XYZ file of N, CA and C in Angstrom:
699
model
N 0.806 -1.186 0.442
C 0.220 -0.025 -0.342
C 0.703 1.139 -0.055
N 0.637 2.416 -1.051
C 1.564 3.364 -0.953
C 0.988 4.393 -0.441
N 1.229 5.439 -0.092
C 0.451 6.859 0.542
C 0.228 7.665 -0.315
N -0.758 8.126 -0.125
C -1.608 8.801 -1.201
C -0.886 10.117 -1.564
N -0.638 10.499 -2.660
C 0.253 11.647 -3.058
C -1.042 12.279 -4.262
N -1.169 13.333 -3.493
C -2.417 14.069 -4.291
C -1.926 15.049 -5.342
N -0.600 15.123 -4.944
C 0.353 16.375 -6.101
C 0.587 15.602 -7.235
N 0.288 14.318 -7.402
C 0.707 13.191 -8.429
C -0.332 13.851 -9.570
N -1.548 13.733 -9.115
C -2.713 14.328 -10.156
C -2.652 15.399 -10.331
N -2.024 16.902 -9.788
C -2.547 18.239 -10.320
C -1.064 18.604 -10.659
N -1.997 19.020 -11.999
C -0.954 19.355 -12.871
C -1.072 20.551 -12.978
N 0.504 21.267 -13.251
C 1.276 22.723 -12.489
C 0.454 23.110 -14.232
N 0.284 22.984 -14.977
C -0.199 23.723 -16.821
C -1.493 22.451 -17.002
N -2.409 23.016 -18.080
C -3.603 22.487 -18.320
C -3.637 21.206 -18.366
N -4.006 20.069 -18.126
C -4.413 18.927 -18.366
C -4.275 18.531 -19.820
N -4.694 19.545 -21.092
C -4.266 19.339 -22.186
C -3.202 19.286 -22.583
N -2.266 20.204 -22.411
C -0.779 20.524 -22.312
C -0.634 19.605 -21.756
N -0.794 19.081 -20.489
C 0.204 17.966 -19.867
C -0.022 16.217 -20.493
N -0.823 16.492 -20.980
C -1.372 15.042 -21.874
C -0.557 14.926 -23.115
N -0.459 16.186 -23.988
C 0.018 16.560 -25.609
C 1.764 16.106 -24.921
N 2.070 16.656 -23.986
C 3.308 15.968 -23.494
C 3.617 14.815 -23.132
N 2.662 14.097 -22.557
C 3.381 12.605 -22.020
C 2.782 11.963 -23.111
N 2.105 12.329 -24.092
C 1.965 10.877 -25.435
C 2.140 11.387 -26.993
N 2.383 12.702 -27.072
C 3.141 13.091 -28.277
C 4.816 12.650 -28.519
N 5.490 13.078 -27.504
C 6.928 13.095 -27.466
C 7.263 11.946 -27.806
N 8.280 11.501 -27.914
C 8.725 10.265 -28.184
C 8.331 8.902 -27.044
N 8.780 8.256 -27.224
C 8.173 7.184 -25.884
C 9.498 6.539 -26.219
N 9.318 5.683 -24.871
C 10.375 4.408 -24.187
C 10.097 3.437 -24.990
N 10.801 2.303 -25.127
C 10.582 0.940 -25.339
C 11.202 0.224 -24.698
N 11.342 -1.352 -24.592
C 11.654 -2.106 -24.087
C 11.608 -2.122 -22.665
N 12.480 -2.457 -22.224
C 12.363 -2.756 -20.433
C 12.009 -1.619 -19.881
N 12.428 -0.194 -20.356
C 12.171 0.935 -19.636
C 10.780 0.943 -19.570
N 10.278 0.940 -20.870
C 8.446 1.151 -21.319
C 7.712 0.664 -20.465
N 8.321 -1.470 -20.166
C 7.544 -1.516 -19.142
C 7.611 -1.153 -17.917
N 8.830 -1.039 -17.500
C 8.774 -0.563 -15.723
C 7.976 0.705 -16.023
N 8.219 1.495 -16.930
C 6.983 2.537 -17.175
C 6.004 2.625 -16.656
N 5.378 1.506 -17.575
C 3.844 1.324 -17.366
C 3.606 0.714 -16.232
N 4.612 0.487 -15.598
C 4.019 -0.821 -14.096
C 4.004 0.218 -13.438
N 5.126 1.430 -13.330
C 4.875 2.393 -12.577
C 3.436 2.809 -12.593
N 3.296 3.229 -13.556
C 2.354 4.131 -13.516
C 0.727 2.860 -12.934
N 0.817 1.952 -13.296
C -0.353 0.963 -12.803
C -0.317 0.943 -11.224
N 0.477 0.751 -10.758
C 0.459 0.775 -9.558
C 1.106 2.356 -8.744
N 0.988 3.119 -9.262
C 1.050 4.244 -8.671
C 2.541 4.460 -8.084
N 3.741 3.960 -8.540
C 4.384 4.268 -8.147
C 4.867 5.535 -8.119
N 6.421 6.084 -7.341
C 6.508 7.755 -7.485
C 7.375 7.800 -8.625
N 7.481 7.589 -9.770
C 8.311 8.036 -10.861
C 8.132 9.349 -11.735
N 9.389 9.702 -12.206
C 8.956 11.155 -13.020
C 7.813 10.458 -14.111
N 7.338 11.400 -14.191
C 6.381 11.284 -15.636
C 6.882 11.886 -16.923
N 6.388 11.129 -17.635
C 7.141 11.056 -19.484
C 7.408 12.429 -19.655
N 6.773 13.520 -19.301
C 7.906 14.977 -19.931
C 8.806 14.975 -19.744
N 9.017 15.059 -17.936
C 10.414 14.760 -17.509
C 11.597 13.691 -18.252
N 11.279 12.769 -18.546
C 11.843 11.790 -19.410
C 12.364 11.912 -20.675
N 11.797 13.056 -21.393
C 11.789 13.450 -22.444
C 13.216 14.465 -21.973
N 12.662 15.363 -21.358
C 13.923 16.578 -21.039
C 15.090 15.571 -20.890
N 14.880 14.989 -19.759
C 16.436 14.563 -19.500
C 17.299 13.701 -20.070
N 16.443 12.832 -21.602
C 16.968 12.205 -21.875
C 17.809 13.457 -23.115
N 17.135 14.695 -23.122
C 17.952 16.018 -24.196
C 18.541 16.333 -23.782
N 18.733 16.485 -21.835
C 19.575 16.974 -21.399
C 20.775 16.405 -21.258
N 20.816 15.007 -21.266
C 22.048 14.189 -20.863
C 22.879 14.243 -22.313
N 22.144 13.883 -23.568
C 22.545 14.431 -24.801
C 23.378 15.588 -24.706
N 23.143 16.544 -24.375
C 23.381 17.960 -24.342
C 25.328 18.168 -23.314
N 24.658 17.537 -22.163
C 25.707 17.471 -21.078
C 26.795 16.799 -20.989
N 26.474 15.118 -21.482
C 27.171 13.852 -21.550
C 28.064 13.871 -20.318
N 27.492 13.518 -19.262
C 27.304 13.787 -17.842
C 28.746 12.858 -17.781
N 29.536 12.382 -16.759
C 30.427 10.812 -16.599
C 30.101 10.416 -15.477
N 29.873 11.593 -14.379
C 29.162 11.130 -13.197
C 27.652 11.777 -12.627
N 26.958 11.126 -12.027
C 25.233 11.215 -11.902
C 25.396 11.131 -10.563
N 24.748 11.556 -9.711
C 23.980 11.194 -8.208
C 22.948 10.943 -8.161
N 22.154 10.764 -7.528
C 20.630 10.813 -7.732
C 20.046 10.393 -6.118
N 19.588 11.565 -5.583
C 18.707 11.117 -4.312
C 17.496 10.782 -4.327
N 17.193 9.801 -4.336
C 16.335 9.549 -4.236
C 15.854 7.790 -5.211
N 15.920 6.797 -5.073
C 16.594 6.250 -6.326
C 14.962 5.287 -6.684
N 14.447 5.006 -5.450
C 12.836 4.824 -5.336
C 12.701 3.359 -6.082
N 12.350 2.595 -6.896
C 12.322 1.796 -7.522
C 13.468 1.867 -8.745
N 14.583 2.428 -9.165
C 15.448 2.822 -9.708
C 14.950 3.354 -11.476
N 13.765 3.974 -11.142
C 13.265 4.273 -13.119
C 14.224 4.924 -13.614
N 14.568 6.565 -12.681
C 15.354 7.309 -13.032
C 16.602 7.073 -13.123
N 17.543 6.192 -12.685
C 18.952 6.059 -12.677
C 18.671 5.223 -13.942
N 17.858 3.907 -14.494
C 18.097 3.326 -15.174
C 17.984 4.424 -17.185
N 16.857 5.323 -16.543
C 16.967 6.236 -17.630
C 18.342 6.976 -18.154
N 19.089 7.134 -17.050
C 19.790 8.132 -17.107
C 21.099 7.165 -17.749
N 21.467 5.644 -16.733
C 22.083 4.913 -17.514
C 21.919 4.151 -19.152
N 20.642 4.498 -19.752
C 20.665 3.996 -21.060
C 20.591 5.005 -21.960
N 20.662 6.436 -21.638
C 20.953 7.805 -22.347
C 21.991 8.519 -22.175
N 23.094 7.639 -21.499
C 24.287 8.483 -20.979
C 25.321 7.173 -20.771
N 26.394 7.883 -20.955
C 27.861 6.956 -20.686
C 28.351 6.866 -19.035
N 27.524 7.683 -18.356
C 28.057 7.724 -16.908
C 27.955 6.541 -15.971
N 28.618 7.341 -14.765
C 28.982 6.103 -13.669
C 27.591 6.727 -12.830
N 26.832 6.416 -12.432
C 25.721 6.821 -11.509
C 25.944 6.095 -10.253
N 25.344 6.675 -9.277
C 25.441 6.679 -7.909
C 23.736 7.123 -7.082
N 23.064 6.269 -6.997
C 21.604 6.519 -6.480
C 21.549 6.417 -5.085
N 20.930 7.054 -3.964
C 20.788 6.801 -2.749
C 19.456 6.396 -2.295
N 18.870 5.600 -1.947
C 17.797 5.033 -0.837
C 18.001 4.538 0.286
N 16.714 4.782 1.242
C 16.907 4.612 2.434
C 15.628 3.179 2.733
N 15.146 3.055 1.800
C 13.420 2.395 2.287
C 13.915 1.038 1.342
N 13.709 0.385 2.712
C 14.541 -1.153 2.132
C 13.289 -2.112 1.001
N 12.004 -1.575 1.053
C 11.563 -1.894 -0.319
C 12.269 -1.387 -1.365
N 11.907 -0.269 -1.398
C 12.432 0.148 -2.538
C 13.905 0.042 -3.244
N 15.119 -0.235 -2.089
C 16.419 -0.862 -2.708
C 16.158 -2.056 -2.941
N 15.292 -3.014 -2.437
C 15.389 -4.229 -2.809
C 14.721 -4.473 -4.405
N 13.882 -3.265 -4.823
C 13.178 -3.250 -5.980
C 14.041 -2.542 -7.145
N 14.897 -1.457 -6.930
C 15.510 -0.506 -7.251
C 17.056 -1.868 -7.302
N 17.429 -2.746 -6.885
C 18.674 -3.308 -7.500
C 18.073 -4.552 -7.917
N 16.896 -4.670 -8.350
C 16.545 -6.435 -8.872
C 16.613 -5.600 -10.476
N 15.775 -3.904 -10.664
C 15.913 -3.765 -11.964
C 16.911 -3.677 -12.652
N 17.935 -3.386 -11.724
C 19.105 -2.499 -11.888
C 19.852 -3.826 -12.586
N 19.453 -5.148 -12.327
C 20.022 -6.441 -12.276
C 19.219 -6.938 -13.903
N 18.293 -6.727 -13.595
C 17.568 -7.216 -14.977
C 17.919 -6.476 -16.574
N 18.196 -5.369 -16.158
C 18.775 -4.759 -17.386
C 19.909 -4.421 -17.576
N 20.475 -4.870 -16.912
C 21.869 -5.335 -16.905
C 22.785 -4.241 -16.664
N 22.476 -3.404 -15.678
C 23.538 -2.267 -15.613
C 24.082 -2.325 -13.947
N 24.109 -3.025 -13.696
C 24.454 -2.897 -12.027
C 25.579 -2.677 -12.096
N 26.746 -2.909 -13.080
C 28.076 -2.119 -13.002
C 28.394 -1.073 -13.179
N 27.177 0.278 -13.362
C 27.420 1.033 -13.587
C 26.124 1.845 -12.609
N 25.873 1.109 -12.279
C 25.162 1.884 -10.980
C 24.659 1.706 -9.782
N 25.572 1.944 -8.948
C 25.466 2.078 -7.035
C 24.419 2.339 -6.493
N 24.389 1.666 -5.914
C 23.149 1.622 -4.824
C 23.272 2.433 -3.505
N 23.256 3.302 -3.174
C 24.196 3.967 -1.836
C 22.889 3.940 -0.741
N 22.585 2.912 0.023
C 21.826 2.758 0.896
C 22.290 3.328 2.534
N 21.042 3.918 2.600
C 20.814 4.509 3.889
C 20.443 6.073 4.147
N 20.535 6.466 4.623
C 19.874 8.132 4.889
C 20.971 9.264 4.192
N 20.297 10.030 2.822
C 20.691 10.878 1.965
C 21.997 11.642 3.060
N 21.170 12.581 3.750
C 22.194 13.285 4.645
C 23.593 13.095 4.892
N 23.620 11.491 5.376
C 24.608 10.889 5.771
C 25.562 10.767 4.398
N 25.054 10.255 3.910
C 25.899 9.912 2.203
C 26.406 11.354 1.584
N 25.578 12.129 1.469
C 26.087 13.686 1.022
C 27.145 14.323 1.578
N 27.199 13.910 3.187
C 28.424 14.873 4.137
C 29.819 13.948 3.878
N 29.351 12.895 2.993
C 30.943 12.090 3.085
C 31.168 11.996 1.732
N 30.245 12.062 0.611
C 30.886 11.894 -0.821
C 32.080 12.929 -0.771
N 33.018 13.024 -2.152
C 33.901 13.430 -2.081
C 33.704 15.069 -2.836
N 33.794 16.489 -2.487
C 34.094 17.787 -3.328
C 34.342 17.343 -4.860
N 33.486 18.630 -5.884
C 33.613 18.634 -6.874
C 33.902 16.950 -7.415
N 32.982 16.283 -7.665
C 32.525 14.492 -7.930
C 31.481 14.986 -9.393
N 30.557 15.165 -9.305
C 29.181 15.184 -10.152
C 29.377 16.469 -10.804
N 28.850 15.591 -12.388
C 28.381 16.967 -13.041
C 26.698 16.940 -12.973
N 26.112 15.909 -12.393
C 24.545 15.937 -12.533
C 24.191 15.343 -11.337
N 23.120 16.166 -11.000
C 22.822 15.861 -9.465
C 21.178 15.459 -9.539
N 20.635 14.765 -9.361
C 19.196 14.500 -9.285
C 18.883 14.473 -8.098
N 18.312 15.396 -7.333
C 17.227 15.207 -6.445
C 15.904 15.287 -6.485
N 15.269 14.091 -5.693
C 14.126 13.997 -5.864
C 13.598 12.855 -4.843
N 13.696 13.448 -3.651
C 13.744 12.833 -2.334
C 12.731 13.054 -1.486
N 12.640 13.588 0.000
C 12.062 14.289 0.719
C 12.113 16.157 0.529
N 10.680 16.270 0.370
C 10.911 18.026 -0.438
C 11.150 18.481 0.796
N 10.742 18.407 1.953
C 11.081 19.379 3.211
C 12.730 19.248 3.245
N 13.289 17.953 2.978
C 14.984 18.379 3.073
C 15.531 18.916 2.099
N 15.328 19.281 0.856
C 16.132 19.810 -0.362
C 16.769 21.052 0.299
N 16.467 21.710 1.009
C 16.458 23.100 1.503
C 18.000 22.211 2.518
N 17.857 21.479 3.150
C 18.874 20.752 4.217
C 19.928 20.090 3.219
N 19.518 19.753 2.288
C 20.674 19.067 1.509
C 21.520 19.920 0.560
N 20.506 20.676 0.728
C 21.587 22.026 -0.535
C 23.025 22.065 -0.410
N 23.502 22.586 0.894
C 24.921 23.228 0.762
C 25.855 21.632 0.420
N 25.251 20.535 0.781
C 26.680 19.421 0.513
C 25.930 19.317 -1.003
N 24.718 19.280 -1.866
C 24.727 19.354 -3.221
C 25.804 20.282 -3.728
N 25.901 21.606 -3.507
C 26.560 22.461 -4.318
C 28.249 22.207 -3.637
N 28.558 21.533 -2.875
C 30.035 20.990 -2.447
C 30.445 19.793 -3.204
N 29.585 19.043 -3.714
C 29.678 17.866 -4.481
C 29.824 18.069 -5.646
N 28.926 19.180 -5.958
C 28.590 19.572 -8.080
C 30.135 19.975 -8.178
N 30.622 19.306 -9.408
C 31.490 19.952 -9.976
C 31.410 21.534 -10.333
N 32.295 22.456 -10.692
C 31.916 23.726 -11.355
C 31.006 24.040 -13.149
N 29.997 24.288 -13.025
C 29.457 23.862 -14.375
C 28.670 22.727 -14.546
N 28.341 22.447 -13.273
C 27.518 21.815 -13.046
C 25.869 21.600 -12.957
N 25.135 20.952 -13.422
C 23.663 20.974 -13.194
C 23.301 20.454 -11.668
N 22.340 20.647 -11.146
C 21.537 20.090 -10.174
C 20.549 20.476 -10.155
N 19.337 19.455 -11.016
C 18.140 18.850 -10.948
C 17.205 18.786 -9.605
N 15.863 19.495 -9.922
C 15.282 19.308 -8.104
C 14.019 19.236 -9.197
N 13.425 17.973 -8.126
C 12.247 18.154 -8.857
C 10.818 17.823 -7.542
N 9.596 18.618 -8.114
C 8.436 18.742 -7.515
C 8.810 19.665 -6.971
N 8.863 20.668 -7.453
C 9.237 22.231 -6.174
C 8.101 22.949 -6.551
N 6.908 22.575 -7.368
C 5.838 23.490 -7.340
C 4.327 23.018 -6.703
N 5.118 21.649 -6.194
C 4.012 21.115 -5.293
C 2.079 21.286 -5.724
N 1.812 20.307 -7.067
C 0.891 20.578 -7.622
C 0.227 22.097 -7.701
N 0.864 23.068 -8.414
C 0.942 24.659 -8.511
C 0.384 25.356 -6.727
N 0.238 24.528 -5.506
C 0.414 25.118 -4.613
C 1.101 26.262 -3.720
N 2.527 25.743 -4.595
C 3.658 26.539 -3.956
C 3.395 28.024 -3.569
N 2.619 28.573 -4.160
C 2.373 30.080 -3.731
C 1.260 30.643 -2.912
N 0.692 29.348 -2.641
C -0.497 29.599 -1.742
C -0.173 30.264 -0.265
N -0.719 30.730 0.867
C -0.344 31.181 2.135
C -0.682 29.985 2.580
N 0.376 29.830 3.226
C 0.774 29.041 4.789
C -0.612 28.224 5.238
N -1.287 29.615 5.661
C -2.430 29.157 6.322
C -3.821 28.514 5.719
N -3.432 28.416 4.043
C -4.363 27.674 3.198
C -3.603 26.345 2.605
N -2.603 26.414 3.391
C -1.491 24.569 3.502
C -2.513 23.776 4.481
N -2.787 22.288 4.037
C -3.075 21.746 4.725
C -1.668 21.351 6.027
N -2.215 21.062 6.700
C -1.370 21.589 8.008
C -0.455 20.081 8.178
N -0.645 18.767 7.594
C 0.183 17.625 7.253
C 1.025 17.908 6.173
N 1.229 19.259 5.469
C 2.373 19.516 4.486
C 2.474 20.873 4.572
N 2.402 21.163 5.726
C 2.740 22.814 5.792
C 4.288 22.471 6.015
N 5.016 21.987 6.618
C 6.460 22.143 6.742
C 7.176 21.637 5.114
N 6.754 21.477 4.598
C 6.997 21.218 2.965
C 7.511 22.238 2.614
N 5.693 22.903 2.418
C 5.628 24.168 1.950
C 6.145 25.630 2.280
N 6.885 25.312 3.443
C 7.829 26.519 4.288
C 9.011 25.960 3.722
N 9.310 24.910 3.579
C 10.804 24.847 3.521
C 10.989 25.209 1.947
N 10.141 24.546 1.560
C 10.579 24.660 -0.561
C 10.174 26.424 -0.665
N 9.371 27.074 -0.199
C 9.251 28.475 -0.145
C 11.147 28.818 0.168
N 11.180 28.264 1.716
C 12.623 28.967 1.782
C 13.918 28.857 0.983
N 13.763 27.366 0.610
C 14.612 26.650 -0.705
C 14.439 27.694 -1.829
N 13.705 27.795 -2.066
C 13.504 28.573 -3.164
C 13.589 30.308 -3.068
N 13.821 30.783 -2.054
C 14.137 32.004 -1.849
C 15.922 32.187 -2.345
N 16.202 31.213 -1.732
C 17.747 31.434 -1.851
C 18.454 31.111 -2.902
N 17.892 30.194 -3.823
C 18.339 29.578 -5.083
C 17.939 30.870 -6.374
N 16.720 31.052 -6.176
C 16.206 31.480 -7.451
C 16.874 32.955 -7.864
N 17.421 33.452 -6.901
C 18.298 34.717 -6.858
C 19.713 35.187 -6.431
N 20.256 33.342 -6.322
C 21.876 33.607 -5.842
C 22.805 34.346 -6.928
N 23.837 35.095 -6.572
C 24.335 35.454 -7.439
C 25.517 34.622 -7.971
N 25.754 33.103 -7.456
C 27.072 32.459 -7.897
C 25.821 31.270 -8.347
N 24.499 31.159 -8.737
C 24.304 30.404 -9.561
C 23.242 30.738 -10.327
N 23.149 29.899 -11.223
C 21.706 30.195 -12.787
C 20.806 29.270 -12.923
N 19.592 29.935 -12.248
C 18.863 28.558 -11.945
C 17.067 29.405 -12.782
N 16.298 28.014 -12.926
C 14.944 28.043 -14.061
C 14.467 27.050 -13.281
N 12.888 27.165 -13.332
C 11.971 26.096 -12.937
C 11.453 25.756 -14.102
N 11.221 24.352 -15.039
C 10.473 24.049 -16.185
C 9.048 23.924 -15.604
N 8.061 24.083 -16.078
C 6.597 23.323 -15.416
C 6.254 22.670 -16.438
N 6.966 20.948 -15.836
C 7.281 19.739 -16.674
C 6.834 19.132 -14.945
N 5.980 18.006 -15.470
C 5.932 17.123 -13.666
C 5.077 17.858 -12.977
N 6.014 18.372 -11.911
C 5.926 18.912 -10.702
C 6.473 20.092 -10.487
N 7.158 20.328 -11.595
C 8.078 21.376 -11.503
C 9.394 21.001 -11.537
N 10.219 21.034 -12.643
C 11.386 21.039 -12.490
C 12.794 21.682 -12.364
N 13.394 22.360 -11.277
C 14.122 23.332 -10.853
C 15.740 22.868 -11.551
N 16.239 23.649 -12.626
C 17.433 23.587 -12.368
C 18.335 24.491 -12.326
N 19.743 23.860 -11.440
C 20.789 24.842 -11.045
C 22.014 24.880 -11.452
N 22.498 25.728 -12.121
C 24.228 25.454 -12.581
C 24.849 26.096 -11.841
N 25.931 25.635 -11.337
C 26.509 25.898 -9.972
C 27.859 27.099 -11.013
N 28.092 28.226 -10.676
C 29.143 29.301 -11.513
C 30.214 29.811 -10.570
N 29.828 29.769 -9.399
C 31.112 29.873 -8.353
C 30.619 29.219 -7.358
N 32.159 29.341 -6.535
C 31.949 28.794 -5.118
C 31.197 29.916 -4.377
N 30.526 29.151 -3.153
C 29.528 30.160 -2.927
C 29.469 29.646 -1.010
N 29.423 30.300 0.455
C 29.417 29.595 1.383
C 27.563 29.264 1.376
N 27.041 28.121 1.959
C 26.085 28.025 1.717
C 25.812 26.947 3.290
N 26.831 27.223 4.310
C 26.615 27.028 5.263
C 25.400 27.203 6.068
N 24.778 28.710 6.215
C 23.740 28.510 7.147
C 22.886 28.166 6.474
N 22.973 27.282 6.206
C 21.301 26.442 5.224
C 21.079 24.949 6.087
N 22.581 24.575 6.793
C 23.153 23.574 7.526
C 22.346 23.873 8.503
N 21.877 21.782 9.078
C 20.792 21.629 10.257
C 21.975 21.562 11.337
N 21.700 22.607 12.435
C 22.359 22.770 13.142
C 22.047 21.480 14.240
């Protein structure tokens, strides 16, 4: 039984445009298509097809050598990265069920030699990964943790590298007053807004938000900067 996530069904653009982006762009095939279809049927939290299409384009443009994913889930995104790049991929996951399913998918797809699953808490792994290691980081984990994870993401990201952060628009509710947000998700709402306040206008970064999926934030590291004020004490 998966937790209900109503944000999966709230487009940040109108439904017709979303459906066009999901059905008219080039589709996956083979094992990735099967996994994508299975995830949809089972309501597994994987990136929607418009985000897949964007990443395929981005991987072709960037040609990254080292990729980090924060939040493996069933291994779908990491499998897309492996299929459409020559990069070595590391992906962090703490949920034992997701770890088992992701590893099974990597084995099934024959990519276990290129995808390393880091088991445990993201904050622990991010703190000990070497600086200036990754060309591309994809953060798709607990939304309330994006703010806390950001300083180490910038530390381990290479100069000129890209941090892609998923689900930053919260079904279009990100701009609503806090008092209008259900209590159970107010922490997410507050932390995401605090995160966006830092990154969207920071002089060391170039940032943009694409209205695909539930909002994909892209951040390029242009200069070294001190983000220690964001660290959890």
